mmCIF file of C-alpha atoms in Angstrom:
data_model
loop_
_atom_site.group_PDB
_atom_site.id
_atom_site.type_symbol
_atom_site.label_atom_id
_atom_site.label_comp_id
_atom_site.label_asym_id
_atom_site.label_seq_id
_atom_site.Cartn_x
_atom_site.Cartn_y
_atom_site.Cartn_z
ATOM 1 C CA UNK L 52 0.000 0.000 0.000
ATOM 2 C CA UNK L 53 1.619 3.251 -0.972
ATOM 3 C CA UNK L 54 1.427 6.390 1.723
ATOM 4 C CA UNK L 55 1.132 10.157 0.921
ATOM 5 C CA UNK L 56 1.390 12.842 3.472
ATOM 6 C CA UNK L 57 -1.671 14.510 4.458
ATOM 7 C CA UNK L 58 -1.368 17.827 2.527
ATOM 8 C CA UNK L 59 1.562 19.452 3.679
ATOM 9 C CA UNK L 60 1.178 18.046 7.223
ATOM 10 C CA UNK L 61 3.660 15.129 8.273
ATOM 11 C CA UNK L 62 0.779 12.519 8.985
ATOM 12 C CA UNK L 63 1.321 9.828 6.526
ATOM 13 C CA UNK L 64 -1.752 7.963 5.337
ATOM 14 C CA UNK L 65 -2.582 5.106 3.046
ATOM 15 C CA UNK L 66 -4.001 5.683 -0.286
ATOM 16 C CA UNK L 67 -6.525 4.090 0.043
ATOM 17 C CA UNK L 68 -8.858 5.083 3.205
ATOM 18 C CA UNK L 69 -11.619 2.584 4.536
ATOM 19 C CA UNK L 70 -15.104 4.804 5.140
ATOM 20 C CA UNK L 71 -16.714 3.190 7.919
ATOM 21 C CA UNK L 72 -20.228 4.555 7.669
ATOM 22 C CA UNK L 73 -21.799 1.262 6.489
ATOM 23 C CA UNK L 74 -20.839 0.423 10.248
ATOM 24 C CA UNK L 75 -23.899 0.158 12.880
ATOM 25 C CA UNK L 76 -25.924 0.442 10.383
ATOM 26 C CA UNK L 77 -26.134 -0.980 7.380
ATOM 27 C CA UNK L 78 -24.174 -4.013 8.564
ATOM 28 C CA UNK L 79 -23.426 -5.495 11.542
ATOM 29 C CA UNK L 80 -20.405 -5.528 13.978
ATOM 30 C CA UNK L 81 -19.491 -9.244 12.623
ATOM 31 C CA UNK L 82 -19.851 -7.914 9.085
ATOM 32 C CA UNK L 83 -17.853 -4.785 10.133
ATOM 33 C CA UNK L 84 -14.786 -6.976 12.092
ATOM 34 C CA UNK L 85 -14.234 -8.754 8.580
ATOM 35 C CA UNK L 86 -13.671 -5.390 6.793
ATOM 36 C CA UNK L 87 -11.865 -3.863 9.311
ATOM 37 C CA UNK L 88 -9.415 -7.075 9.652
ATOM 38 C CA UNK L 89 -8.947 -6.946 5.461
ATOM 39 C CA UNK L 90 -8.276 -3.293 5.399
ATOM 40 C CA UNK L 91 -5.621 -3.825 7.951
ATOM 41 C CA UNK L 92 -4.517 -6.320 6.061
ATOM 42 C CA UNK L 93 -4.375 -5.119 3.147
ATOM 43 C CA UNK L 94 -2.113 -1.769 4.492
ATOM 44 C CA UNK L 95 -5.203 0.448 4.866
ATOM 45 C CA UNK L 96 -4.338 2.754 8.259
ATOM 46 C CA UNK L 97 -6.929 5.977 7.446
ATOM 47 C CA UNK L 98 -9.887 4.513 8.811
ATOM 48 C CA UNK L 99 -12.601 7.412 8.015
ATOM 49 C CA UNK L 100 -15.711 7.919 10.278
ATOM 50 C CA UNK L 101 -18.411 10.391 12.145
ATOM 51 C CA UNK L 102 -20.481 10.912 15.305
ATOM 52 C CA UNK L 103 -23.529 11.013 13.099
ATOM 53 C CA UNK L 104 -22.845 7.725 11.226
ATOM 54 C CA UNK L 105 -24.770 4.348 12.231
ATOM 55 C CA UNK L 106 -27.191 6.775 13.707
ATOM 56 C CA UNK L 107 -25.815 8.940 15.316
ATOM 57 C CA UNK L 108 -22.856 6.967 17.301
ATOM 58 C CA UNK L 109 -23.094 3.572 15.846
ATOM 59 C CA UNK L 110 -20.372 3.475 14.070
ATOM 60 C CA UNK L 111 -17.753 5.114 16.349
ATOM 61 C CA UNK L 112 -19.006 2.376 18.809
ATOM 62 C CA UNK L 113 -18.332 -0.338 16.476
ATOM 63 C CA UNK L 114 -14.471 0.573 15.520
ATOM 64 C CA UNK L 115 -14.309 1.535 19.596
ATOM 65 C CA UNK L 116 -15.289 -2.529 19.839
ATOM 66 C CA UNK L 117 -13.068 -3.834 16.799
ATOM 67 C CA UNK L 118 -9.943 -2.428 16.651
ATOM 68 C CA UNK L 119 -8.345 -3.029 20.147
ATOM 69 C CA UNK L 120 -4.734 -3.166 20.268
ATOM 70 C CA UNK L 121 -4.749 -2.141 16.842
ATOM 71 C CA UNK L 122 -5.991 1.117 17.298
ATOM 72 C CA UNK L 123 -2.510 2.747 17.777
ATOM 73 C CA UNK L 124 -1.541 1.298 14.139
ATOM 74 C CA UNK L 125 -4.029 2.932 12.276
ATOM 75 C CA UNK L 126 -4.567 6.712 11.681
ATOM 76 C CA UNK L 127 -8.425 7.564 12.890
ATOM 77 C CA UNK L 128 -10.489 10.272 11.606
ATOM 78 C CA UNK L 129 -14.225 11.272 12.261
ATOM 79 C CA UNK L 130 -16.277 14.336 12.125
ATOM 80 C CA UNK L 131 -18.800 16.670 13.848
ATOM 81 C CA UNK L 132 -20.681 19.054 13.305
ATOM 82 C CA UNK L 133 -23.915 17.711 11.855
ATOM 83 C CA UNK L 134 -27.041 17.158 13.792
ATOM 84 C CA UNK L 135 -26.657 14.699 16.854
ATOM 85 C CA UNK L 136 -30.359 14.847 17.950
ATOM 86 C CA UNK L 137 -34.018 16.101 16.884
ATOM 87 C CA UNK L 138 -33.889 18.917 18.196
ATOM 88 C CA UNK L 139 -30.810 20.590 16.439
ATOM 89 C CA UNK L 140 -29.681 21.795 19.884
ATOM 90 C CA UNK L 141 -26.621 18.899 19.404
ATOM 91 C CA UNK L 142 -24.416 20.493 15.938
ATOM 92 C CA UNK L 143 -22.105 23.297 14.685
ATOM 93 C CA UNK L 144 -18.830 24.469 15.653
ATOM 94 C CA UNK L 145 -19.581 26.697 19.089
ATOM 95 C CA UNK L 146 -16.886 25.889 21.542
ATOM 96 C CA UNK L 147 -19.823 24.851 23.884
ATOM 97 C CA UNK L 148 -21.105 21.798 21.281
ATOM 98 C CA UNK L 149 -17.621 20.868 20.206
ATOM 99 C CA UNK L 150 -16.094 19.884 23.484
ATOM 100 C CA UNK L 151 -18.986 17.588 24.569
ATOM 101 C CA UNK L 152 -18.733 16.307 20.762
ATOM 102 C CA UNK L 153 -14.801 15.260 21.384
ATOM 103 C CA UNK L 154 -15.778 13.822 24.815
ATOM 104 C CA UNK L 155 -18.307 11.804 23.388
ATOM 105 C CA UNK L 156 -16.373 10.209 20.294
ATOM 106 C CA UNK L 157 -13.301 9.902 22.399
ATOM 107 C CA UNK L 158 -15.886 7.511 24.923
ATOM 108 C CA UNK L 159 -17.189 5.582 21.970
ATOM 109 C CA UNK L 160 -14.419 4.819 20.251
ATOM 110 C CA UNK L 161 -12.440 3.677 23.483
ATOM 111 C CA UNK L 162 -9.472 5.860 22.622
ATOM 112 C CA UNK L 163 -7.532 8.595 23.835
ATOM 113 C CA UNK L 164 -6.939 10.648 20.802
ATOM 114 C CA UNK L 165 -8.497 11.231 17.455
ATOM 115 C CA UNK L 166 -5.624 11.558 14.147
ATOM 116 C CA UNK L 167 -7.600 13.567 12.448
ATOM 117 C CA UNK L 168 -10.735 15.886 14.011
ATOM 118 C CA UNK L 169 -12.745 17.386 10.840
ATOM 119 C CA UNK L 170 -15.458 19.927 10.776
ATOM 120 C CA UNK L 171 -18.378 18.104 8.488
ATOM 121 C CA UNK L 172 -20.081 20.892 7.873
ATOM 122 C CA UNK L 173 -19.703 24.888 7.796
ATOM 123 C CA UNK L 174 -21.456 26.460 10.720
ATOM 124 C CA UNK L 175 -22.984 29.936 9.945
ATOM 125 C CA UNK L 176 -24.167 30.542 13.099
ATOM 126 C CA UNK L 177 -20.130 30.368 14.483
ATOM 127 C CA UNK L 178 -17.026 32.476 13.816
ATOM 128 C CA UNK L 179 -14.516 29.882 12.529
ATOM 129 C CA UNK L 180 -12.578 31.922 15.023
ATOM 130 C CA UNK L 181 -14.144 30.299 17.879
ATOM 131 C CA UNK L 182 -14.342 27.197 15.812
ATOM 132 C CA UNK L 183 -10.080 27.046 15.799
ATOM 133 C CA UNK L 184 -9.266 28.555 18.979
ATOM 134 C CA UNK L 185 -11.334 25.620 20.249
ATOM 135 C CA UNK L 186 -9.821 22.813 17.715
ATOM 136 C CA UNK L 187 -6.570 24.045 18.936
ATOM 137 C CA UNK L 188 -7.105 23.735 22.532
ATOM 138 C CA UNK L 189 -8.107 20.286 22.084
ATOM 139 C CA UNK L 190 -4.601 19.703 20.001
ATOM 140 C CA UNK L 191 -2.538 21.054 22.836
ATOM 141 C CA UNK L 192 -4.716 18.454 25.450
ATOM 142 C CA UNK L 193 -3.649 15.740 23.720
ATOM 143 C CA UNK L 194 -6.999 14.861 22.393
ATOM 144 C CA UNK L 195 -6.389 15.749 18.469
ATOM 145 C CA UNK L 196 -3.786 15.775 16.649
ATOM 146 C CA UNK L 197 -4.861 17.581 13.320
ATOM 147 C CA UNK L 198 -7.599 18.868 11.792
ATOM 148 C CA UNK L 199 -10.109 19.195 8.699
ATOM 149 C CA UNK L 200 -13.105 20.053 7.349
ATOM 150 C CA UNK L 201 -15.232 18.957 5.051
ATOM 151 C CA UNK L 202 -18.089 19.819 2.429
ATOM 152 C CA UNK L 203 -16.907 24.224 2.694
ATOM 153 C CA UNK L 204 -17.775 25.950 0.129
ATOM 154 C CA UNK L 205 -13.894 27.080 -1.454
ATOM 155 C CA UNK L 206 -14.139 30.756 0.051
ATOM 156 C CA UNK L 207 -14.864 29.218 3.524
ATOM 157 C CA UNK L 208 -11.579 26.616 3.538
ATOM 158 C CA UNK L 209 -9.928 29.841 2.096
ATOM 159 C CA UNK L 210 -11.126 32.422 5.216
ATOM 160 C CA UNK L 211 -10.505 29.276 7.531
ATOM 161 C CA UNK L 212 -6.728 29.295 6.352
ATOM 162 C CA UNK L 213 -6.697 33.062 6.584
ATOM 163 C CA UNK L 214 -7.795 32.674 9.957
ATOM 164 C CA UNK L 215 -5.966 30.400 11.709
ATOM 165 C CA UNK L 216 -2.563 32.195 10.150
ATOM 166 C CA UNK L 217 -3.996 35.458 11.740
ATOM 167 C CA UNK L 218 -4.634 33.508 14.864
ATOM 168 C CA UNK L 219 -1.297 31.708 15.160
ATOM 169 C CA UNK L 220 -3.506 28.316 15.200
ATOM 170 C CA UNK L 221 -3.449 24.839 13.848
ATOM 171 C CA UNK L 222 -4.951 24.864 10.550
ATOM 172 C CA UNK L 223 -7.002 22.131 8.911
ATOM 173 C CA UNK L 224 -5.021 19.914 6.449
ATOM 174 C CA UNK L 225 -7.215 18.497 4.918
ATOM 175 C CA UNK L 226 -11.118 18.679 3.011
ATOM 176 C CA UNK L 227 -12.958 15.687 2.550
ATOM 177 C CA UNK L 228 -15.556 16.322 -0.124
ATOM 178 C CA UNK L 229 -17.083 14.422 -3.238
ATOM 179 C CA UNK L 230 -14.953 13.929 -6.269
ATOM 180 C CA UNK L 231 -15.090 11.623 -9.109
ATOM 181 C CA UNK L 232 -14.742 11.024 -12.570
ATOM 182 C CA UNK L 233 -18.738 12.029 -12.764
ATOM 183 C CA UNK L 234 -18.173 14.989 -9.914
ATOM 184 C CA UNK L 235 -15.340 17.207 -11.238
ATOM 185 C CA UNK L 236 -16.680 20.539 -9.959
ATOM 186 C CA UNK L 237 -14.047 20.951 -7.282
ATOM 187 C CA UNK L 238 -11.126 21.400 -9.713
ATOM 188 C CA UNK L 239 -13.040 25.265 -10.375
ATOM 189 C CA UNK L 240 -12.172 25.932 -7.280
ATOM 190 C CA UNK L 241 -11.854 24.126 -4.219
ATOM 191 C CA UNK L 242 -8.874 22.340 -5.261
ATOM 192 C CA UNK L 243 -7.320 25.132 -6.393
ATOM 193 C CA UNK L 244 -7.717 26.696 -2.736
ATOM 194 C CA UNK L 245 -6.545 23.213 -1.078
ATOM 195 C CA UNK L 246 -3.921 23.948 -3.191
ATOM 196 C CA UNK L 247 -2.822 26.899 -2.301
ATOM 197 C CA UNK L 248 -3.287 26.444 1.169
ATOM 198 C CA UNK L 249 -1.418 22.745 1.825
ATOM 199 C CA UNK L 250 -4.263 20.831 2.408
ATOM 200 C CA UNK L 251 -5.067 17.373 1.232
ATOM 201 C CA UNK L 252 -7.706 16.131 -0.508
ATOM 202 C CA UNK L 253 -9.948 13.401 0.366
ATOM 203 C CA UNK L 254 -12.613 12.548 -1.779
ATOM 204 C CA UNK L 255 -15.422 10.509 -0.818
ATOM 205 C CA UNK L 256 -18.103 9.136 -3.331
ATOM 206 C CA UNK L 257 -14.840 7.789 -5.244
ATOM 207 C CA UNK L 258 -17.025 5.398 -7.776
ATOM 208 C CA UNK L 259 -20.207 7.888 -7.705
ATOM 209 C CA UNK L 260 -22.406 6.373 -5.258
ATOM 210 C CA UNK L 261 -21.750 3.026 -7.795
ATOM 211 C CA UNK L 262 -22.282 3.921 -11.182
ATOM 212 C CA UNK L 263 -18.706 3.562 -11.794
ATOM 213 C CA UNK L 264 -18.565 -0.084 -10.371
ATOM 214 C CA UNK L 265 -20.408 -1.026 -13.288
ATOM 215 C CA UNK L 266 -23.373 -3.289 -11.817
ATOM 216 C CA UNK L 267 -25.911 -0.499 -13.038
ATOM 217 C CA UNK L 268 -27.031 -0.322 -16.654
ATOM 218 C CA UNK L 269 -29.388 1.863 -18.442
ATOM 219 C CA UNK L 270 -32.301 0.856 -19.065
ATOM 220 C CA UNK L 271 -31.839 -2.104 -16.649
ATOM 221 C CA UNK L 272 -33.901 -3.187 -13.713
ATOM 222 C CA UNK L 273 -31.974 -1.568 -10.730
ATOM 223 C CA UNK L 274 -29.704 -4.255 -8.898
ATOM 224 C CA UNK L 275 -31.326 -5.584 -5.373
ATOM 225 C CA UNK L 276 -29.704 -4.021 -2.201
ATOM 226 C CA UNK L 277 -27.778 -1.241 -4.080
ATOM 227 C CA UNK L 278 -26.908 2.438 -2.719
ATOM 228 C CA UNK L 279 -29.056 4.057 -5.360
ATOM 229 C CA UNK L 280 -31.931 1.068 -5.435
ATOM 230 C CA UNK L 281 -32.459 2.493 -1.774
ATOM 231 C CA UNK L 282 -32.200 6.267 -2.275
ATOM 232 C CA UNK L 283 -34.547 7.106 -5.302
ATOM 233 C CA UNK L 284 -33.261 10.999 -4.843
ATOM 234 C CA UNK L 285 -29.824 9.993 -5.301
ATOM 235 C CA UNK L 286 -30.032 8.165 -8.074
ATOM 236 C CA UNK L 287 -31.916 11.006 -9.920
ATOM 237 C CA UNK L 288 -29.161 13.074 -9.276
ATOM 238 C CA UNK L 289 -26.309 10.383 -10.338
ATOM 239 C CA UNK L 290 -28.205 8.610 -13.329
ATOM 240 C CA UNK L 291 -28.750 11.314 -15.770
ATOM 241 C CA UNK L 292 -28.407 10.792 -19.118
ATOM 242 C CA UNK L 293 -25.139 12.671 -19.495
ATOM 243 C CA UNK L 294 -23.162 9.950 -17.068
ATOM 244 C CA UNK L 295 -24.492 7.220 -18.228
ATOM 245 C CA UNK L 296 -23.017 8.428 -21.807
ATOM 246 C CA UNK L 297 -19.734 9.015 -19.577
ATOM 247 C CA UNK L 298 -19.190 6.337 -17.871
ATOM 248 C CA UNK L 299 -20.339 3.589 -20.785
ATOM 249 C CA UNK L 300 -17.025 5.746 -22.555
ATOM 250 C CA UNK L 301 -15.176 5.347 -19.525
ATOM 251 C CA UNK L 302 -16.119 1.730 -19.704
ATOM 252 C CA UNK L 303 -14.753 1.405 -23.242
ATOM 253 C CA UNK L 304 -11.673 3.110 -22.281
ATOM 254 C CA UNK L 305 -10.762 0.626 -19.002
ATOM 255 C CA UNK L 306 -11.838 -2.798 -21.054
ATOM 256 C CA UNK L 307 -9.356 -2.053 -24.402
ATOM 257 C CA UNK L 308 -6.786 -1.921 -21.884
ATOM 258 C CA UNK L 309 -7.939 -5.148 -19.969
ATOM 259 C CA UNK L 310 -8.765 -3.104 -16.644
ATOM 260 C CA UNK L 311 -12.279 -2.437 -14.631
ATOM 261 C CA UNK L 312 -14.254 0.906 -14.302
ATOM 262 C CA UNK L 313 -13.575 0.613 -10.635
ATOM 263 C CA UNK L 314 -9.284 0.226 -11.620
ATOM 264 C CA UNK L 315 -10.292 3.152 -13.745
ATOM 265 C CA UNK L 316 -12.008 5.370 -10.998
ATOM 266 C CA UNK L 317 -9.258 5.114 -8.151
ATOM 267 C CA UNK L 318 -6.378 5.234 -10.554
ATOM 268 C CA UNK L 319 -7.503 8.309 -11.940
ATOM 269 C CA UNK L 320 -8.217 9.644 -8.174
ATOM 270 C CA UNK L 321 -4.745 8.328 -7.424
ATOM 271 C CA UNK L 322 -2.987 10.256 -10.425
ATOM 272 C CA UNK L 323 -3.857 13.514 -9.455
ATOM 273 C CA UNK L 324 -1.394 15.415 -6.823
ATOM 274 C CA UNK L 325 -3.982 16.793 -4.197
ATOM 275 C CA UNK L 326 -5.021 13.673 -3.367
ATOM 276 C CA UNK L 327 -4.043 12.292 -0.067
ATOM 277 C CA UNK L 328 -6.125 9.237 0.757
ATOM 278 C CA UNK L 329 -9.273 8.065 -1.572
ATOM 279 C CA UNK L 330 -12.227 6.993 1.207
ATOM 280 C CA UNK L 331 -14.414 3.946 0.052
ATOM 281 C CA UNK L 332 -17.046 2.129 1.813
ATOM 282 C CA UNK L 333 -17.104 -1.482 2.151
ATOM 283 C CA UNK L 334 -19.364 -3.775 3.354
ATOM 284 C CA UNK L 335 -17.247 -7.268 2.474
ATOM 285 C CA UNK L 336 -13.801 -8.117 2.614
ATOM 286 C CA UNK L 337 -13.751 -8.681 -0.779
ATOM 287 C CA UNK L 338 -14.736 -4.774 -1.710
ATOM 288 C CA UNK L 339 -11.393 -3.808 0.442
ATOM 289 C CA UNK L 340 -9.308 -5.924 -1.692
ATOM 290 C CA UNK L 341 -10.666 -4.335 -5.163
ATOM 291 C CA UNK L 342 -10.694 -1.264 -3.872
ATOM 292 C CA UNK L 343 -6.607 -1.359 -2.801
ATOM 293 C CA UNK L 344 -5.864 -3.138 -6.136
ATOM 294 C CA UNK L 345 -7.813 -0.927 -8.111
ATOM 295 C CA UNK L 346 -5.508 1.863 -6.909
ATOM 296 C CA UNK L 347 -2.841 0.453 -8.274
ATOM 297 C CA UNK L 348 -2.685 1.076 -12.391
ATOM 298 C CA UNK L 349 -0.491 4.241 -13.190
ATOM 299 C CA UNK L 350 -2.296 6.232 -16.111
ATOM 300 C CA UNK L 351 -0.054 7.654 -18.785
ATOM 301 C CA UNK L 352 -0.431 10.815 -19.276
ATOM 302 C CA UNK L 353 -2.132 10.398 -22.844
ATOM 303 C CA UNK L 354 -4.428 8.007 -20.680
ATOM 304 C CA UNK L 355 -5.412 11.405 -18.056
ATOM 305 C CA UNK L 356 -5.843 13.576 -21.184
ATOM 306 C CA UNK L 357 -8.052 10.929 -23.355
ATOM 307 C CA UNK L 358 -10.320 10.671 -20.023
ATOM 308 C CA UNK L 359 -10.481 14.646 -20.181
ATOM 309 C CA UNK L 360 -11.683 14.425 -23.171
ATOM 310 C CA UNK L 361 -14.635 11.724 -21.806
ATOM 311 C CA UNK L 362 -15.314 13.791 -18.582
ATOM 312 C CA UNK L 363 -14.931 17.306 -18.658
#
């Protein structure tokens, strides 16, 4: 497994990241323990997760249960910020909400620290001052040892930078947000501004909620059990006709050189320099092994420019 440095901080992750948010949820802890034990064997150490996934604490419960000993060999990230109850009272960035957040994760997943602390969501409602005077507070307790955000809108991870170098603070070194070979929109400019400011990008969505795994066809009865089978919304959004034209290209492109559309969609992830960790869900051991091999093929760079030509 190949390891890149977390933007331009000296935390050194794997490639390939395992997203646990199919944990205490969508599959069970027994389910969960398989793919956590082929990750780790397979050289996966960012395991990716939030308070809010498995409803709301279910999955930080389920990696506090199955990693153990192993805990201190992997890099763990998760996230807050989003809503932790009904009532909205539970979310945002305030220094009040954040240190019960890190309090809470730290208790479910049985740890003392947390790698990498991210912000899921912009808070309007809280200067990002507060938001990194607090953040940094918990890095000099010991609790966190870097930051990130995720889902900012480019001129918010740019003021956020601004800020913390007016501040003197930690600043976040990383944005998780959705990118793939059907979701280009952050090269306008949020890549640009990770860019610029050191910070590593970690896409999520990699194969585009599954249209680039190549189980769904058009015009086909929708496959049993699949993301988009259960989330008609979604799939609105992801199966227009413009990606299914994409990715049957893309599809063309990966089989006349004997490789898959999901070799084709982490590669391509893989090739390009901002890129510090891709995060795919699994809910089998065998989805962690094609995901880490599918990492592996190094595109030409007549290969990156013929897929321009297919995707932009």
């Amino acid at each position: 497994m190949l390891t890149r440095n977390l933007g331009r901080s000296g935390l050194r992750v794997s490639l390939v990241g395992l997203g646990c948010n199919n944990f205490g949820g969508r599959i069970d802890n027994e389910s969960a323990r398989k793919v956590v034990d082929a990750a780790i064997e397979h050289g996966i150490t960012l395991f990716d997760t939030a308070d809010i996934y498995g409803n709301r604490g279910g999955s930080e419960t389920a990696l506090g249960e199955l990693l153990g000993a192993r805990r201190k060999d992997i890099v763990l990230a998760t996230k807050f910020g989003m809503d932790m109850n009904d009532a909205g009272t539970m979310k945002g960035g305030s220094r009040h909400y954040i240190m019960n957040a890190v309090e809470a994760s730290l208790k479910r997943l049985k740890t003392d620290w947390i790698d990498l602390y991210q912000m899921h969501r912009f808070d309007p409602l809280t200067p990002i001052e507060e938001t990194l005077r607090t953040l940094e507070d918990l890095i000099h307790q010991g609790k966190v040892r870097y930051i990130g955000c995720s889902n900012f809108a480019p001129w918010q991870v740019a003021d956020a930078a601004w800020t913390a170098r007016h501040l003197g603070v930690t600043e976040f070194a990383s944005a998780q947000d959705e990118y793939s070979l059907l979701k280009r929109g952050a090269e306008n400019y949020l890549i640009p501004a990770a860019e610029r400011y050191g910070m590593g990008l970690l896409p999520y969505f990699p194969l585009a909620n599954g249209l680039l795994t190549g189980k769904y066809k058009r015009n086909a009865p929708m496959p049993e059990g699949a993301r988009m089978t259960r989330e008609a919304q979604r799939a609105s959004e992801v199966l227009t006709d413009a990606n299914w034209e994409k990715t049957e290209k893309l599809a063309v492109f990966a089989e006349a050189r004997g490789k898959t559309l999901v070799e084709l969609a982490f590669s391509w992830l893989a090739a390009q320099p901002v890129i510090s960790s891709v995060i795919a869900g699994a809910t089998r051991p065998e989805q962690v092994a094609a995901n880490v091999k599918a990492a592996e093929w190094a595109l030409t760079p007549e290969d990156l420019a013929e897929i321009d030509t297919i995707t932009k």
